[in-house]
Amino acid sequence: MKQDKKLNIRSLLRNRNYVRYWFASAIADAASNILQFVLALYVLDITGSAGQFAVILSIVVVPRLVLMPFSGLAGDRLPRMKLMMALTLINAIFLAIFFLLGQNQSLSIAAVYVLVIGLEITEVFYAGPSSAIIPDIVTPEEINEATSLSKVDDGIVWVTSPMLGALIYANLGVVPAIGVTAIMYLIASILQKTIRTPYALPAPEKKEKTNFFVEITGGIRYILGDRFLTGFILILPVFNAFFSATFSVAVAYLLREAFELSVEAYGLFNTLTTTVSLFVPFIAVPLVKRVPFKKLYWRHSAIIAITIIIIALFAFLGLNNYIGVITSVIIIGILDAITIIAAIPMQMTCSVFFRTQTPKHLLSRVMMVVSLVSSIGIAGGKIAVGFLVDNMGIYRAIAVSGMLLLICALSAKWLYDKAHCASAQNETLSAQE
């Protein structure tokens, strides 16, 4: 197995299309992450409120709700790589316009709204083809390793983006950061232009018109046809809501406002905690291959939930001077890294599960349903956690998030047990026949 894994990775590294995709994705994702990080710091500096901060971060759900069903259909009907390239180029042009307009005036909150919503519209249409593009570039046997290397790509972005974003924001400001990310998007679009997709499905021949509603809801109907997936799609938004918001809202507010970390220190904190994402994907490949998706998901969900409850404890100790601020920050950073270590195999097994089990002609639409419910959950979670921080206090908000995540983990275990029992019964019936 190890030999097969090495051969697949070597094959991937010789695959020019995959290597170009890897670099283009790294640059585009880094541009997106740097911009998100800079805008988050800018908004938090202006508002000073966890609730207002969370509302601005959550407005992305509006275009997602409206446009994501169309995105999934576009990703299944149009050439995926060409669509990704066009959308990346649109991002570069859009940001270049904001950069030029911002030369003579400061960026208002209203301008931030317009910028975030505009970028989110292209992001929604980008997410459909990007979530399904790997099977178009590599062979089915290479999907596990390709997903693993893509997670390393994500890891490099997570590690470098916070520090780069902090340095750009602290030394240049928000408008130059927009200019830098516009250039990064332009480079990514040029790389995407050179990528070929030899394993993509051929363009469908002209056929009779089908019901548009039936076409656009294909992903929903596929998920509702499977009991486990139906239950999973109900748990996913709640889990993502409070997992994401714990760190993007509560921990961010704790470090920047309560512990008064500088922009550079906060960037360094994020860089150090995400360093683990550089090597975890390689370690996780055997785990993802060996442990069933349903089992791995609930176990790692439980680890994350318990870790976040412990973070709440050390937030309480730091805020009430039972331990020093630096000690509290270090321990919370270690615990943050543990949640990342647990989350990466979850993301990998989820991606592999859908990419290998879903019919290719439905893949973008199914992934868009998963992405849509996740986005709704994350947006709602940010507002909820922001409200909890403002009204209950930081450590209580984190503790409540941890308890809700634990309930999600137990619900996922219940789903796994039911699916396992159903599978065993089917095997027994088959043996009797």
Tab-separated table of C-alpha atoms in Angstrom:
chain	number	residue	atom	x	y	z
A	1	MET	CA	0.000	0.000	0.000
A	2	LYS	CA	2.819	2.389	0.867
A	3	GLN	CA	4.458	1.588	-2.472
A	4	ASP	CA	1.190	2.306	-4.322
A	5	LYS	CA	0.858	5.612	-2.465
A	6	LYS	CA	4.421	6.619	-3.446
A	7	LEU	CA	3.777	5.682	-7.068
A	8	ASN	CA	0.539	7.693	-7.149
A	9	ILE	CA	2.212	10.772	-5.649
A	10	ARG	CA	5.103	10.517	-8.129
A	11	SER	CA	2.576	10.191	-10.938
A	12	LEU	CA	0.772	13.292	-9.677
A	13	LEU	CA	3.990	15.294	-9.538
A	14	ARG	CA	4.669	14.341	-13.175
A	15	ASN	CA	1.149	15.389	-14.150
A	16	ARG	CA	1.644	18.939	-15.449
A	17	ASN	CA	-2.054	19.702	-15.317
A	18	TYR	CA	-2.299	18.705	-11.660
A	19	VAL	CA	0.871	20.637	-10.711
A	20	ARG	CA	-0.431	23.764	-12.453
A	21	TYR	CA	-3.788	23.290	-10.755
A	22	TRP	CA	-1.984	22.942	-7.399
A	23	PHE	CA	-0.075	26.222	-7.821
A	24	ALA	CA	-3.044	28.104	-9.282
A	25	SER	CA	-5.234	26.968	-6.367
A	26	ALA	CA	-2.554	27.928	-3.835
A	27	ILE	CA	-2.244	31.452	-5.263
A	28	ALA	CA	-6.002	32.025	-5.625
A	29	ASP	CA	-6.752	30.624	-2.143
A	30	ALA	CA	-3.931	32.679	-0.621
A	31	ALA	CA	-5.367	35.828	-2.236
A	32	SER	CA	-8.802	35.006	-0.833
A	33	ASN	CA	-7.483	34.195	2.664
A	34	ILE	CA	-5.231	37.268	2.854
A	35	LEU	CA	-8.103	39.518	1.818
A	36	GLN	CA	-10.511	37.891	4.294
A	37	PHE	CA	-7.940	38.230	7.090
A	38	VAL	CA	-7.229	41.890	6.297
A	39	LEU	CA	-10.916	42.810	5.980
A	40	ALA	CA	-11.715	40.997	9.239
A	41	LEU	CA	-9.022	42.973	11.099
A	42	TYR	CA	-10.175	46.211	9.460
A	43	VAL	CA	-13.834	45.636	10.377
A	44	LEU	CA	-13.011	44.583	13.945
A	45	ASP	CA	-10.837	47.704	14.383
A	46	ILE	CA	-13.691	49.915	13.137
A	47	THR	CA	-16.643	48.324	14.987
A	48	GLY	CA	-15.034	47.009	18.207
A	49	SER	CA	-18.092	44.770	18.712
A	50	ALA	CA	-18.165	40.993	18.337
A	51	GLY	CA	-21.813	41.142	17.263
A	52	GLN	CA	-21.339	43.771	14.537
A	53	PHE	CA	-18.123	42.054	13.454
A	54	ALA	CA	-20.005	38.744	13.110
A	55	VAL	CA	-22.885	40.286	11.137
A	56	ILE	CA	-20.505	41.770	8.553
A	57	LEU	CA	-18.673	38.444	8.253
A	58	SER	CA	-22.009	36.670	7.753
A	59	ILE	CA	-23.496	38.725	4.929
A	60	VAL	CA	-21.915	36.306	2.460
A	61	VAL	CA	-24.824	33.929	3.079
A	62	VAL	CA	-27.190	36.142	1.030
A	63	PRO	CA	-25.606	35.589	-2.411
A	64	ARG	CA	-24.872	31.976	-1.477
A	65	LEU	CA	-28.537	31.253	-0.763
A	66	VAL	CA	-29.678	32.831	-4.014
A	67	LEU	CA	-26.972	31.681	-6.412
A	68	MET	CA	-25.539	28.387	-5.177
A	69	PRO	CA	-28.130	26.113	-6.861
A	70	PHE	CA	-27.271	27.773	-10.197
A	71	SER	CA	-23.569	27.366	-9.408
A	72	GLY	CA	-23.879	23.611	-9.001
A	73	LEU	CA	-25.735	23.285	-12.291
A	74	ALA	CA	-23.166	25.504	-14.066
A	75	GLY	CA	-20.340	23.356	-12.665
A	76	ASP	CA	-21.947	20.221	-14.144
A	77	ARG	CA	-22.935	21.770	-17.483
A	78	LEU	CA	-20.009	24.071	-18.402
A	79	PRO	CA	-16.271	23.248	-18.787
A	80	ARG	CA	-15.142	23.472	-15.160
A	81	MET	CA	-11.606	24.752	-15.632
A	82	LYS	CA	-12.638	27.430	-18.138
A	83	LEU	CA	-15.324	28.619	-15.719
A	84	MET	CA	-12.808	28.746	-12.850
A	85	MET	CA	-10.324	30.730	-14.960
A	86	ALA	CA	-12.968	33.268	-16.017
A	87	LEU	CA	-14.166	33.789	-12.436
A	88	THR	CA	-10.610	34.215	-11.102
A	89	LEU	CA	-9.966	36.862	-13.766
A	90	ILE	CA	-13.215	38.651	-12.824
A	91	ASN	CA	-12.010	38.744	-9.189
A	92	ALA	CA	-8.724	40.343	-10.305
A	93	ILE	CA	-10.549	43.037	-12.295
A	94	PHE	CA	-13.087	43.689	-9.502
A	95	LEU	CA	-10.348	44.144	-6.892
A	96	ALA	CA	-8.283	46.317	-9.229
A	97	ILE	CA	-11.263	48.678	-9.538
A	98	PHE	CA	-11.575	48.894	-5.721
A	99	PHE	CA	-7.831	49.491	-5.426
A	100	LEU	CA	-7.985	52.415	-7.845
A	101	LEU	CA	-11.091	53.903	-6.207
A	102	GLY	CA	-9.466	53.618	-2.779
A	103	GLN	CA	-6.452	55.755	-3.647
A	104	ASN	CA	-8.126	59.015	-2.620
A	105	GLN	CA	-10.538	57.888	0.100
A	106	SER	CA	-10.728	55.474	3.020
A	107	LEU	CA	-12.705	52.238	2.797
A	108	SER	CA	-16.108	52.646	4.481
A	109	ILE	CA	-18.152	49.856	6.044
A	110	ALA	CA	-20.610	50.215	3.147
A	111	ALA	CA	-17.726	49.683	0.708
A	112	VAL	CA	-16.698	46.573	2.671
A	113	TYR	CA	-20.252	45.238	2.252
A	114	VAL	CA	-20.125	45.807	-1.520
A	115	LEU	CA	-16.644	44.282	-1.779
A	116	VAL	CA	-17.513	41.184	0.253
A	117	ILE	CA	-20.818	40.559	-1.539
A	118	GLY	CA	-19.237	41.100	-4.976
A	119	LEU	CA	-16.427	38.643	-4.252
A	120	GLU	CA	-18.888	36.171	-2.759
A	121	ILE	CA	-20.927	36.113	-5.963
A	122	THR	CA	-17.900	34.949	-7.949
A	123	GLU	CA	-16.860	32.634	-5.089
A	124	VAL	CA	-20.257	30.907	-5.211
A	125	PHE	CA	-19.903	30.122	-8.919
A	126	TYR	CA	-16.234	29.170	-8.412
A	127	ALA	CA	-17.035	26.691	-5.624
A	128	GLY	CA	-19.131	24.443	-7.884
A	129	PRO	CA	-16.488	23.544	-10.474
A	130	SER	CA	-13.559	23.728	-8.009
A	131	SER	CA	-15.128	21.139	-5.678
A	132	ALA	CA	-15.453	18.694	-8.584
A	133	ILE	CA	-12.365	19.464	-10.684
A	134	ILE	CA	-9.862	16.917	-9.282
A	135	PRO	CA	-11.564	13.870	-10.898
A	136	ASP	CA	-11.292	15.750	-14.227
A	137	ILE	CA	-7.497	16.086	-13.877
A	138	VAL	CA	-6.365	12.758	-12.335
A	139	THR	CA	-7.272	9.080	-12.657
A	140	PRO	CA	-9.744	7.499	-10.178
A	141	GLU	CA	-6.852	5.619	-8.517
A	142	GLU	CA	-5.083	8.921	-7.751
A	143	ILE	CA	-8.013	10.766	-6.135
A	144	ASN	CA	-6.987	9.934	-2.532
A	145	GLU	CA	-3.434	11.197	-3.009
A	146	ALA	CA	-4.577	14.173	-5.096
A	147	THR	CA	-6.957	15.178	-2.299
A	148	SER	CA	-4.143	14.773	0.229
A	149	LEU	CA	-1.765	17.012	-1.770
A	150	SER	CA	-4.563	19.550	-2.170
A	151	LYS	CA	-4.866	19.651	1.622
A	152	VAL	CA	-1.130	20.384	1.817
A	153	ASP	CA	-1.839	23.212	-0.615
A	154	ASP	CA	-4.532	24.411	1.823
A	155	GLY	CA	-2.110	24.034	4.706
A	156	ILE	CA	0.536	26.220	3.097
A	157	VAL	CA	-2.132	28.853	2.452
A	158	TRP	CA	-3.433	28.690	6.042
A	159	VAL	CA	0.081	28.984	7.446
A	160	THR	CA	1.300	31.854	5.293
A	161	SER	CA	-1.872	33.911	4.809
A	162	PRO	CA	-2.375	35.213	8.379
A	163	MET	CA	1.203	36.444	8.732
A	164	LEU	CA	1.284	37.948	5.232
A	165	GLY	CA	-2.102	39.546	5.811
A	166	ALA	CA	-1.030	40.962	9.159
A	167	LEU	CA	2.217	42.374	7.721
A	168	ILE	CA	0.460	43.960	4.744
A	169	TYR	CA	-2.325	45.433	6.910
A	170	ALA	CA	0.006	46.710	9.654
A	171	ASN	CA	2.516	48.286	7.275
A	172	LEU	CA	0.514	49.270	4.196
A	173	GLY	CA	-3.177	49.278	5.097
A	174	VAL	CA	-6.322	47.765	3.657
A	175	VAL	CA	-6.279	49.365	0.163
A	176	PRO	CA	-2.742	48.166	-0.786
A	177	ALA	CA	-3.775	44.708	0.427
A	178	ILE	CA	-6.599	44.797	-2.138
A	179	GLY	CA	-4.055	45.678	-4.848
A	180	VAL	CA	-1.753	42.804	-3.872
A	181	THR	CA	-4.593	40.263	-3.946
A	182	ALA	CA	-5.756	41.572	-7.350
A	183	ILE	CA	-2.302	40.749	-8.769
A	184	MET	CA	-2.398	37.282	-7.148
A	185	TYR	CA	-5.769	36.517	-8.729
A	186	LEU	CA	-4.444	37.630	-12.126
A	187	ILE	CA	-1.455	35.248	-11.852
A	188	ALA	CA	-3.760	32.381	-10.804
A	189	SER	CA	-6.068	32.969	-13.796
A	190	ILE	CA	-3.096	32.873	-16.198
A	191	LEU	CA	-2.020	29.507	-14.730
A	192	GLN	CA	-5.572	28.132	-14.931
A	193	LYS	CA	-5.672	29.050	-18.623
A	194	THR	CA	-2.913	26.457	-19.270
A	195	ILE	CA	-4.605	23.538	-17.461
A	196	ARG	CA	-6.171	20.680	-19.443
A	197	THR	CA	-8.797	18.234	-18.077
A	198	PRO	CA	-8.281	14.862	-19.825
A	199	TYR	CA	-10.662	12.917	-17.542
A	200	ALA	CA	-13.603	15.323	-17.764
A	201	LEU	CA	-16.875	13.984	-19.117
A	202	PRO	CA	-17.359	14.857	-22.789
A	203	ALA	CA	-19.675	17.764	-23.528
A	204	PRO	CA	-23.246	16.446	-23.636
A	205	GLU	CA	-24.826	16.191	-27.033
A	206	LYS	CA	-27.815	18.403	-27.738
A	207	LYS	CA	-30.919	16.875	-26.269
A	208	GLU	CA	-34.515	17.757	-25.593
A	209	LYS	CA	-35.083	20.431	-23.023
A	210	THR	CA	-35.561	19.096	-19.508
A	211	ASN	CA	-37.342	20.672	-16.584
A	212	PHE	CA	-35.027	23.330	-15.147
A	213	PHE	CA	-36.242	22.689	-11.589
A	214	VAL	CA	-35.515	18.963	-11.949
A	215	GLU	CA	-32.011	19.755	-13.251
A	216	ILE	CA	-31.161	22.223	-10.503
A	217	THR	CA	-32.434	20.017	-7.655
A	218	GLY	CA	-30.599	16.897	-8.824
A	219	GLY	CA	-28.090	17.127	-5.958
A	220	ILE	CA	-30.823	17.503	-3.333
A	221	ARG	CA	-32.747	14.507	-4.671
A	222	TYR	CA	-29.594	12.385	-4.700
A	223	ILE	CA	-28.871	13.195	-1.030
A	224	LEU	CA	-32.483	12.653	0.074
A	225	GLY	CA	-32.335	9.210	-1.514
A	226	ASP	CA	-29.775	8.093	1.098
A	227	ARG	CA	-30.759	7.952	4.788
A	228	PHE	CA	-27.263	8.565	6.123
A	229	LEU	CA	-26.623	11.509	3.785
A	230	THR	CA	-29.985	13.044	4.743
A	231	GLY	CA	-29.069	12.895	8.431
A	232	PHE	CA	-25.524	14.051	7.747
A	233	ILE	CA	-26.735	17.099	5.824
A	234	LEU	CA	-28.812	18.111	8.871
A	235	ILE	CA	-25.902	17.783	11.324
A	236	LEU	CA	-23.287	19.424	9.067
A	237	PRO	CA	-24.542	23.055	9.200
A	238	VAL	CA	-24.835	23.034	12.998
A	239	PHE	CA	-21.371	21.558	13.441
A	240	ASN	CA	-19.740	23.929	10.948
A	241	ALA	CA	-21.625	26.877	12.462
A	242	PHE	CA	-20.152	26.608	15.923
A	243	PHE	CA	-16.781	25.113	14.959
A	244	SER	CA	-15.980	27.931	12.525
A	245	ALA	CA	-17.467	30.757	14.614
A	246	THR	CA	-15.637	29.693	17.778
A	247	PHE	CA	-12.335	30.642	16.164
A	248	SER	CA	-13.328	33.306	13.615
A	249	VAL	CA	-15.423	35.290	16.127
A	250	ALA	CA	-14.973	34.244	19.776
A	251	VAL	CA	-11.249	33.408	19.807
A	252	ALA	CA	-10.463	36.333	17.464
A	253	TYR	CA	-12.311	38.706	19.802
A	254	LEU	CA	-10.631	37.147	22.849
A	255	LEU	CA	-7.121	37.629	21.462
A	256	ARG	CA	-7.507	41.024	19.774
A	257	GLU	CA	-9.887	42.821	22.157
A	258	ALA	CA	-9.695	41.100	25.556
A	259	PHE	CA	-6.023	40.054	25.525
A	260	GLU	CA	-5.096	43.058	23.319
A	261	LEU	CA	-2.699	41.235	21.002
A	262	SER	CA	-1.193	43.392	18.265
A	263	VAL	CA	-2.009	42.741	14.607
A	264	GLU	CA	1.417	41.133	14.108
A	265	ALA	CA	1.058	38.943	17.210
A	266	TYR	CA	-2.410	37.818	16.149
A	267	GLY	CA	-1.095	36.988	12.677
A	268	LEU	CA	1.785	35.022	14.210
A	269	PHE	CA	-0.683	33.119	16.436
A	270	ASN	CA	-2.694	32.036	13.371
A	271	THR	CA	0.431	31.129	11.427
A	272	LEU	CA	1.849	28.957	14.217
A	273	THR	CA	-1.415	27.160	14.975
A	274	THR	CA	-2.007	26.290	11.315
A	275	THR	CA	1.557	24.980	10.753
A	276	VAL	CA	0.288	21.474	11.557
A	277	SER	CA	-1.772	21.560	8.358
A	278	LEU	CA	1.450	21.189	6.346
A	279	PHE	CA	2.127	17.602	7.428
A	280	VAL	CA	-1.201	16.241	8.720
A	281	PRO	CA	-2.624	15.508	5.217
A	282	PHE	CA	0.225	13.067	4.467
A	283	ILE	CA	-0.233	11.295	7.799
A	284	ALA	CA	-4.002	11.221	7.348
A	285	VAL	CA	-4.065	9.382	3.986
A	286	PRO	CA	-3.780	5.851	5.497
A	287	LEU	CA	-6.376	6.807	8.131
A	288	VAL	CA	-8.807	8.068	5.482
A	289	LYS	CA	-8.325	4.865	3.449
A	290	ARG	CA	-8.698	2.552	6.459
A	291	VAL	CA	-11.455	4.130	8.572
A	292	PRO	CA	-14.945	4.505	7.045
A	293	PHE	CA	-16.079	8.091	6.488
A	294	LYS	CA	-19.085	7.731	8.806
A	295	LYS	CA	-16.979	6.402	11.701
A	296	LEU	CA	-14.097	8.860	11.321
A	297	TYR	CA	-16.451	11.838	11.162
A	298	TRP	CA	-18.169	11.287	14.516
A	299	ARG	CA	-14.938	10.389	16.351
A	300	HIS	CA	-13.088	13.492	15.200
A	301	SER	CA	-16.166	15.644	15.829
A	302	ALA	CA	-16.072	14.509	19.460
A	303	ILE	CA	-12.353	15.334	19.743
A	304	ILE	CA	-12.978	18.849	18.412
A	305	ALA	CA	-15.948	19.427	20.732
A	306	ILE	CA	-14.045	18.383	23.870
A	307	THR	CA	-11.013	20.457	22.839
A	308	ILE	CA	-13.169	23.580	22.422
A	309	ILE	CA	-14.702	23.065	25.886
A	310	ILE	CA	-11.139	22.986	27.268
A	311	ILE	CA	-10.372	26.211	25.337
A	312	ALA	CA	-13.305	27.821	27.175
A	313	LEU	CA	-11.710	26.806	30.485
A	314	PHE	CA	-8.367	28.445	29.650
A	315	ALA	CA	-10.129	31.536	28.301
A	316	PHE	CA	-11.848	31.795	31.710
A	317	LEU	CA	-8.542	31.350	33.563
A	318	GLY	CA	-6.781	33.973	31.419
A	319	LEU	CA	-9.593	36.532	31.602
A	320	ASN	CA	-9.814	36.244	35.379
A	321	ASN	CA	-6.023	36.412	35.938
A	322	TYR	CA	-5.702	32.887	37.344
A	323	ILE	CA	-2.967	32.398	34.745
A	324	GLY	CA	-1.010	34.944	32.696
A	325	VAL	CA	-2.241	36.167	29.333
A	326	ILE	CA	0.792	34.736	27.515
A	327	THR	CA	0.278	31.343	29.160
A	328	SER	CA	-3.382	31.387	28.203
A	329	VAL	CA	-2.583	32.347	24.592
A	330	ILE	CA	0.030	29.580	24.270
A	331	ILE	CA	-2.296	26.887	25.656
A	332	ILE	CA	-5.211	28.071	23.498
A	333	GLY	CA	-2.866	28.018	20.490
A	334	ILE	CA	-1.907	24.388	21.193
A	335	LEU	CA	-5.572	23.429	21.583
A	336	ASP	CA	-6.407	25.304	18.371
A	337	ALA	CA	-3.753	23.230	16.573
A	338	ILE	CA	-5.309	20.030	17.975
A	339	THR	CA	-8.688	20.950	16.459
A	340	ILE	CA	-6.978	21.517	13.097
A	341	ILE	CA	-5.259	18.112	13.335
A	342	ALA	CA	-8.655	16.505	13.998
A	343	ALA	CA	-10.495	18.515	11.334
A	344	ILE	CA	-8.196	17.824	8.355
A	345	PRO	CA	-8.886	14.044	8.165
A	346	MET	CA	-12.612	14.864	8.486
A	347	GLN	CA	-12.416	17.215	5.503
A	348	MET	CA	-10.339	14.761	3.495
A	349	THR	CA	-12.612	11.776	4.084
A	350	CYS	CA	-15.674	13.888	3.313
A	351	SER	CA	-14.146	15.077	0.010
A	352	VAL	CA	-13.004	11.577	-1.000
A	353	PHE	CA	-16.370	10.065	-0.038
A	354	PHE	CA	-18.374	12.415	-2.239
A	355	ARG	CA	-15.868	12.447	-5.123
A	356	THR	CA	-15.755	8.657	-5.341
A	357	GLN	CA	-19.368	7.760	-4.483
A	358	THR	CA	-21.279	10.459	-6.387
A	359	PRO	CA	-22.012	10.063	-10.124
A	360	LYS	CA	-19.710	12.471	-11.956
A	361	HIS	CA	-22.549	14.177	-13.841
A	362	LEU	CA	-24.130	15.142	-10.477
A	363	LEU	CA	-20.941	15.880	-8.543
A	364	SER	CA	-20.984	19.697	-8.709
A	365	ARG	CA	-24.645	19.847	-7.692
A	366	VAL	CA	-24.199	17.452	-4.781
A	367	MET	CA	-21.105	19.306	-3.566
A	368	MET	CA	-23.027	22.575	-3.852
A	369	VAL	CA	-25.751	21.244	-1.545
A	370	VAL	CA	-23.064	20.299	0.982
A	371	SER	CA	-21.384	23.694	0.560
A	372	LEU	CA	-24.696	25.559	0.781
A	373	VAL	CA	-25.797	24.031	4.070
A	374	SER	CA	-22.267	24.533	5.433
A	375	SER	CA	-22.291	28.205	4.398
A	376	ILE	CA	-25.703	28.814	5.943
A	377	GLY	CA	-24.501	27.185	9.147
A	378	ILE	CA	-21.252	29.163	9.254
A	379	ALA	CA	-23.026	32.482	8.642
A	380	GLY	CA	-25.677	31.739	11.259
A	381	GLY	CA	-23.029	30.498	13.684
A	382	LYS	CA	-21.028	33.723	13.415
A	383	ILE	CA	-24.098	35.802	14.248
A	384	ALA	CA	-25.073	33.452	17.099
A	385	VAL	CA	-21.583	33.329	18.629
A	386	GLY	CA	-21.164	37.099	18.217
A	387	PHE	CA	-24.457	37.573	20.100
A	388	LEU	CA	-23.340	35.119	22.811
A	389	VAL	CA	-19.985	36.894	23.236
A	390	ASP	CA	-21.663	40.297	23.608
A	391	ASN	CA	-24.330	39.039	26.024
A	392	MET	CA	-22.807	36.090	27.920
A	393	GLY	CA	-19.067	36.745	27.825
A	394	ILE	CA	-16.309	35.168	25.776
A	395	TYR	CA	-15.571	31.979	27.707
A	396	ARG	CA	-19.270	31.156	28.173
A	397	ALA	CA	-19.864	31.597	24.429
A	398	ILE	CA	-16.985	29.214	23.666
A	399	ALA	CA	-18.285	26.681	26.217
A	400	VAL	CA	-21.793	26.757	24.714
A	401	SER	CA	-20.272	26.193	21.255
A	402	GLY	CA	-18.330	23.204	22.570
A	403	MET	CA	-21.444	21.641	24.122
A	404	LEU	CA	-23.435	22.041	20.900
A	405	LEU	CA	-20.568	20.460	18.943
A	406	LEU	CA	-20.586	17.521	21.363
A	407	ILE	CA	-24.311	17.034	20.693
A	408	CYS	CA	-23.527	17.032	16.954
A	409	ALA	CA	-20.798	14.405	17.478
A	410	LEU	CA	-23.190	12.151	19.441
A	411	SER	CA	-25.825	12.597	16.710
A	412	ALA	CA	-23.245	11.605	14.071
A	413	LYS	CA	-22.403	8.507	16.138
A	414	TRP	CA	-26.088	7.597	16.258
A	415	LEU	CA	-26.270	7.935	12.467
A	416	TYR	CA	-23.173	5.762	12.096
A	417	ASP	CA	-24.613	3.057	14.378
A	418	LYS	CA	-27.880	3.007	12.412
A	419	ALA	CA	-26.060	2.820	9.071
A	420	HIS	CA	-23.755	0.079	10.408
A	421	CYS	CA	-26.727	-1.994	11.631
A	422	ALA	CA	-28.558	-1.547	8.315
A	423	SER	CA	-25.446	-2.653	6.402
A	424	ALA	CA	-25.049	-5.739	8.621
A	425	GLN	CA	-28.707	-6.686	8.118
A	426	ASN	CA	-28.377	-6.343	4.335
A	427	GLU	CA	-25.281	-8.571	4.338
A	428	THR	CA	-27.155	-11.183	6.403
A	429	LEU	CA	-30.115	-11.163	4.003
A	430	SER	CA	-27.783	-11.457	1.015
A	431	ALA	CA	-26.016	-14.444	2.609
A	432	GLN	CA	-29.352	-16.180	3.284
A	433	GLU	CA	-30.413	-15.742	-0.338
